[in-house]
């Protein structure tokens, strides 16, 4: 394991962010051993902040700790992905229901429309990896309409978990075969239109359908992946 950039004087928080970002960017592969001594040597810091950062990542599920063997990048099963989508659905629907109970400003709507405009532009060349962060930005902006920072934070963490799984199993490449990007853009537009019309029931329904379609599409991929591995 080699980290090209030497980082000196890192705190535990900085070390945590460094290792976490490498996991999310798939530079540290699922199942890879995370030796505290190797990481300490690469980062030119002591082993204490390394161990503290790894323990924090264990608590978040990005790393697993095996007695007598050490730390490893976690591997996520299909059941966990399904549970993450269930939690995502509950969080987003609740946030939108709360948001529709108070006045949503023109500025807030304009921000969501601007994100949606960027997202739709990216569907033209099927740049899935580039489009995905904008999709997350759109959903976080929707959640922020509830004006509950804690909910937005939870949703961001949940999306990081889903991002970790998708980068691992090749979902981005598989999605290039379909037109999900165009469909998702249209679904975003219907959500925005319902919000602008102050149609709370319609907005929640459109968001529910949108997330359920995303899960359906991803579940199909997982089943195809399982079939190919079993053949």
Tab-separated table of C-alpha atoms in Angstrom:
chain	number	residue	atom	x	y	z
A	1	UNK	CA	0.000	0.000	0.000
A	2	UNK	CA	1.498	3.314	-1.038
A	3	UNK	CA	0.331	6.856	-0.489
A	4	UNK	CA	2.309	9.114	-2.802
A	5	UNK	CA	1.577	12.347	-0.996
A	6	UNK	CA	3.376	12.639	2.320
A	7	UNK	CA	1.214	14.181	5.007
A	8	UNK	CA	2.888	15.516	8.123
A	9	UNK	CA	1.403	16.476	11.454
A	10	UNK	CA	-2.038	15.110	10.768
A	11	UNK	CA	-4.683	15.076	13.447
A	12	UNK	CA	-6.983	12.080	13.929
A	13	UNK	CA	-9.754	13.897	12.023
A	14	UNK	CA	-7.448	14.611	9.076
A	15	UNK	CA	-6.205	11.030	9.075
A	16	UNK	CA	-9.779	9.753	9.172
A	17	UNK	CA	-10.791	11.945	6.219
A	18	UNK	CA	-7.704	10.858	4.269
A	19	UNK	CA	-8.343	7.123	4.674
A	20	UNK	CA	-12.104	7.487	4.202
A	21	UNK	CA	-11.706	9.409	0.943
A	22	UNK	CA	-9.351	6.749	-0.395
A	23	UNK	CA	-11.943	4.076	0.403
A	24	UNK	CA	-14.765	6.036	-1.257
A	25	UNK	CA	-12.591	6.736	-4.307
A	26	UNK	CA	-11.893	3.018	-4.509
A	27	UNK	CA	-8.141	3.535	-4.094
A	28	UNK	CA	-8.363	1.111	-1.188
A	29	UNK	CA	-10.219	-1.957	-2.431
A	30	UNK	CA	-12.878	-3.845	-0.444
A	31	UNK	CA	-11.160	-6.618	1.469
A	32	UNK	CA	-7.787	-4.831	1.476
A	33	UNK	CA	-5.818	-5.053	4.707
A	34	UNK	CA	-5.234	-1.728	6.439
A	35	UNK	CA	-2.017	-2.121	8.387
A	36	UNK	CA	-1.636	0.664	10.941
A	37	UNK	CA	2.156	0.486	10.687
A	38	UNK	CA	2.106	0.692	6.880
A	39	UNK	CA	-0.295	3.635	6.968
A	40	UNK	CA	1.746	5.377	9.657
A	41	UNK	CA	4.916	4.989	7.588
A	42	UNK	CA	3.227	6.207	4.414
A	43	UNK	CA	1.660	9.240	6.094
A	44	UNK	CA	4.709	9.973	8.247
A	45	UNK	CA	2.704	10.102	11.448
A	46	UNK	CA	2.445	8.007	14.585
A	47	UNK	CA	0.252	4.918	14.777
A	48	UNK	CA	-2.065	6.449	17.397
A	49	UNK	CA	-4.105	8.703	15.039
A	50	UNK	CA	-4.144	5.845	12.510
A	51	UNK	CA	-5.711	3.441	15.008
A	52	UNK	CA	-8.185	6.083	16.192
A	53	UNK	CA	-9.205	6.842	12.598
A	54	UNK	CA	-9.600	3.143	11.783
A	55	UNK	CA	-11.763	2.586	14.862
A	56	UNK	CA	-14.003	5.450	13.763
A	57	UNK	CA	-14.295	3.918	10.298
A	58	UNK	CA	-15.192	0.584	11.919
A	59	UNK	CA	-18.062	2.295	13.728
A	60	UNK	CA	-19.281	3.752	10.427
A	61	UNK	CA	-19.072	0.415	8.617
A	62	UNK	CA	-16.378	1.310	6.097
A	63	UNK	CA	-13.796	-0.859	7.857
A	64	UNK	CA	-14.043	-4.179	9.695
A	65	UNK	CA	-11.784	-5.327	12.513
A	66	UNK	CA	-10.926	-8.996	12.820
A	67	UNK	CA	-9.354	-10.277	16.059
A	68	UNK	CA	-5.702	-11.244	15.594
A	69	UNK	CA	-5.834	-10.218	11.902
A	70	UNK	CA	-6.358	-6.462	12.025
A	71	UNK	CA	-8.334	-3.981	9.943
A	72	UNK	CA	-9.784	-4.490	6.461
A	73	UNK	CA	-11.833	-2.398	4.042
A	74	UNK	CA	-15.431	-3.580	4.454
A	75	UNK	CA	-17.397	-5.470	1.835
A	76	UNK	CA	-21.128	-4.764	1.623
A	77	UNK	CA	-23.796	-7.380	1.003
A	78	UNK	CA	-27.047	-7.001	-0.906
A	79	UNK	CA	-29.097	-7.004	2.304
A	80	UNK	CA	-27.267	-3.933	3.585
A	81	UNK	CA	-27.829	-2.121	0.278
A	82	UNK	CA	-31.541	-2.856	0.478
A	83	UNK	CA	-31.674	-1.564	4.041
A	84	UNK	CA	-29.836	1.608	3.023
A	85	UNK	CA	-32.389	2.283	0.299
A	86	UNK	CA	-35.216	1.744	2.804
A	87	UNK	CA	-33.679	4.284	5.181
A	88	UNK	CA	-32.997	6.690	2.333
A	89	UNK	CA	-36.636	6.496	1.245
A	90	UNK	CA	-37.896	7.166	4.769
A	91	UNK	CA	-35.532	10.112	5.333
A	92	UNK	CA	-36.217	11.821	2.027
A	93	UNK	CA	-39.984	11.418	2.144
A	94	UNK	CA	-40.121	12.736	5.715
A	95	UNK	CA	-37.935	15.719	4.791
A	96	UNK	CA	-40.147	16.640	1.852
A	97	UNK	CA	-43.334	16.236	3.898
A	98	UNK	CA	-41.914	18.657	6.493
A	99	UNK	CA	-40.713	21.059	3.798
A	100	UNK	CA	-44.142	21.244	2.172
A	101	UNK	CA	-45.654	22.354	5.478
A	102	UNK	CA	-43.896	25.710	5.353
A	103	UNK	CA	-43.176	28.348	2.744
A	104	UNK	CA	-40.463	27.337	0.287
A	105	UNK	CA	-38.755	30.432	-1.088
A	106	UNK	CA	-38.156	31.250	-4.735
A	107	UNK	CA	-34.446	31.210	-3.972
A	108	UNK	CA	-34.619	27.640	-2.650
A	109	UNK	CA	-36.554	26.484	-5.717
A	110	UNK	CA	-34.114	28.291	-8.029
A	111	UNK	CA	-31.215	26.443	-6.396
A	112	UNK	CA	-32.851	23.060	-7.016
A	113	UNK	CA	-33.678	24.007	-10.601
A	114	UNK	CA	-30.060	25.027	-11.212
A	115	UNK	CA	-28.820	21.645	-9.956
A	116	UNK	CA	-31.421	19.890	-12.093
A	117	UNK	CA	-30.280	21.852	-15.156
A	118	UNK	CA	-26.700	20.626	-14.624
A	119	UNK	CA	-27.914	17.079	-14.072
A	120	UNK	CA	-29.976	17.016	-17.265
A	121	UNK	CA	-27.060	18.389	-19.288
A	122	UNK	CA	-24.904	15.500	-18.088
A	123	UNK	CA	-27.412	12.902	-19.289
A	124	UNK	CA	-26.691	13.786	-22.905
A	125	UNK	CA	-23.383	11.922	-23.067
A	126	UNK	CA	-24.207	9.287	-20.409
A	127	UNK	CA	-21.334	10.383	-18.145
A	128	UNK	CA	-22.590	8.355	-15.211
A	129	UNK	CA	-19.657	8.881	-12.865
A	130	UNK	CA	-19.809	12.650	-13.417
A	131	UNK	CA	-23.598	12.722	-13.140
A	132	UNK	CA	-23.864	10.765	-9.892
A	133	UNK	CA	-22.491	13.495	-7.555
A	134	UNK	CA	-24.907	16.001	-9.090
A	135	UNK	CA	-27.772	13.591	-8.432
A	136	UNK	CA	-26.712	13.382	-4.780
A	137	UNK	CA	-26.480	17.191	-4.683
A	138	UNK	CA	-30.056	17.390	-5.979
A	139	UNK	CA	-31.386	15.066	-3.287
A	140	UNK	CA	-29.470	16.825	-0.509
A	141	UNK	CA	-30.878	20.147	-1.716
A	142	UNK	CA	-34.371	18.653	-1.571
A	143	UNK	CA	-33.742	17.430	1.979
A	144	UNK	CA	-32.428	20.853	2.977
A	145	UNK	CA	-35.879	22.314	2.255
A	146	UNK	CA	-36.906	20.758	5.576
A	147	UNK	CA	-34.380	23.090	7.254
A	148	UNK	CA	-33.209	20.196	9.393
A	149	UNK	CA	-29.413	20.055	9.192
A	150	UNK	CA	-29.208	16.760	11.054
A	151	UNK	CA	-31.416	14.996	8.491
A	152	UNK	CA	-29.259	16.343	5.655
A	153	UNK	CA	-26.122	15.102	7.435
A	154	UNK	CA	-27.614	11.620	7.864
A	155	UNK	CA	-28.645	11.505	4.227
A	156	UNK	CA	-25.165	12.537	3.091
A	157	UNK	CA	-23.593	9.770	5.156
A	158	UNK	CA	-26.064	7.257	3.747
A	159	UNK	CA	-25.260	8.305	0.185
A	160	UNK	CA	-21.559	7.838	0.899
A	161	UNK	CA	-22.315	4.248	1.861
A	162	UNK	CA	-24.212	3.672	-1.380
A	163	UNK	CA	-21.426	5.346	-3.356
A	164	UNK	CA	-18.931	2.961	-1.761
A	165	UNK	CA	-20.921	-0.089	-2.859
A	166	UNK	CA	-21.547	1.142	-6.392
A	167	UNK	CA	-17.918	1.985	-7.061
A	168	UNK	CA	-17.014	-1.512	-5.869
A	169	UNK	CA	-19.220	-3.687	-8.010
A	170	UNK	CA	-19.120	-1.835	-11.332
A	171	UNK	CA	-22.611	-0.381	-11.194
A	172	UNK	CA	-21.571	2.807	-12.956
A	173	UNK	CA	-20.350	0.911	-16.029
A	174	UNK	CA	-23.441	-1.318	-16.116
A	175	UNK	CA	-25.732	1.721	-16.090
A	176	UNK	CA	-24.161	2.960	-19.323
A	177	UNK	CA	-26.288	0.382	-21.136
A	178	UNK	CA	-29.590	2.001	-20.178
A	179	UNK	CA	-31.457	5.273	-20.274
A	180	UNK	CA	-31.874	5.652	-16.519
A	181	UNK	CA	-30.225	9.082	-16.597
A	182	UNK	CA	-32.906	10.542	-18.869
A	183	UNK	CA	-35.691	8.907	-16.867
A	184	UNK	CA	-34.233	10.208	-13.595
A	185	UNK	CA	-33.987	13.736	-15.018
A	186	UNK	CA	-37.657	13.631	-15.982
A	187	UNK	CA	-38.552	12.365	-12.520
A	188	UNK	CA	-36.585	15.238	-10.956
A	189	UNK	CA	-38.558	17.698	-13.071
A	190	UNK	CA	-41.885	16.244	-11.950
A	191	UNK	CA	-40.814	16.570	-8.299
A	192	UNK	CA	-39.871	20.215	-8.828
A	193	UNK	CA	-43.117	20.979	-10.658
A	194	UNK	CA	-45.151	19.514	-7.790
A	195	UNK	CA	-43.193	21.576	-5.245
A	196	UNK	CA	-43.741	24.769	-7.261
A	197	UNK	CA	-47.460	23.976	-7.477
A	198	UNK	CA	-47.590	23.473	-3.687
A	199	UNK	CA	-48.872	19.949	-4.335
A	200	UNK	CA	-47.531	18.217	-1.213
A	201	UNK	CA	-49.126	14.867	-1.945
A	202	UNK	CA	-47.952	14.903	-5.550
A	203	UNK	CA	-44.397	15.917	-4.631
A	204	UNK	CA	-44.071	13.119	-2.078
A	205	UNK	CA	-45.560	10.598	-4.522
A	206	UNK	CA	-43.131	11.621	-7.295
A	207	UNK	CA	-40.169	11.407	-4.926
A	208	UNK	CA	-41.268	7.995	-3.694
A	209	UNK	CA	-41.576	6.687	-7.254
A	210	UNK	CA	-38.190	8.161	-8.153
A	211	UNK	CA	-36.303	6.489	-5.300
A	212	UNK	CA	-38.129	3.196	-5.795
A	213	UNK	CA	-37.193	3.206	-9.490
A	214	UNK	CA	-33.563	3.856	-8.569
A	215	UNK	CA	-33.613	0.876	-6.210
A	216	UNK	CA	-35.390	-1.319	-8.794
A	217	UNK	CA	-32.726	-0.502	-11.371
A	218	UNK	CA	-29.896	-1.179	-8.957
A	219	UNK	CA	-31.478	-4.402	-7.713
A	220	UNK	CA	-31.681	-5.675	-11.293
A	221	UNK	CA	-27.974	-5.038	-11.621
A	222	UNK	CA	-27.207	-6.914	-8.400
A	223	UNK	CA	-29.178	-9.930	-9.587
A	224	UNK	CA	-27.367	-9.840	-12.945
A	225	UNK	CA	-24.055	-9.633	-11.084
A	226	UNK	CA	-24.942	-12.618	-8.908
A	227	UNK	CA	-26.002	-14.628	-11.958
A	228	UNK	CA	-22.734	-13.892	-13.765
A	229	UNK	CA	-20.669	-14.862	-10.714
A	230	UNK	CA	-22.609	-18.097	-10.296
A	231	UNK	CA	-22.245	-19.160	-13.924
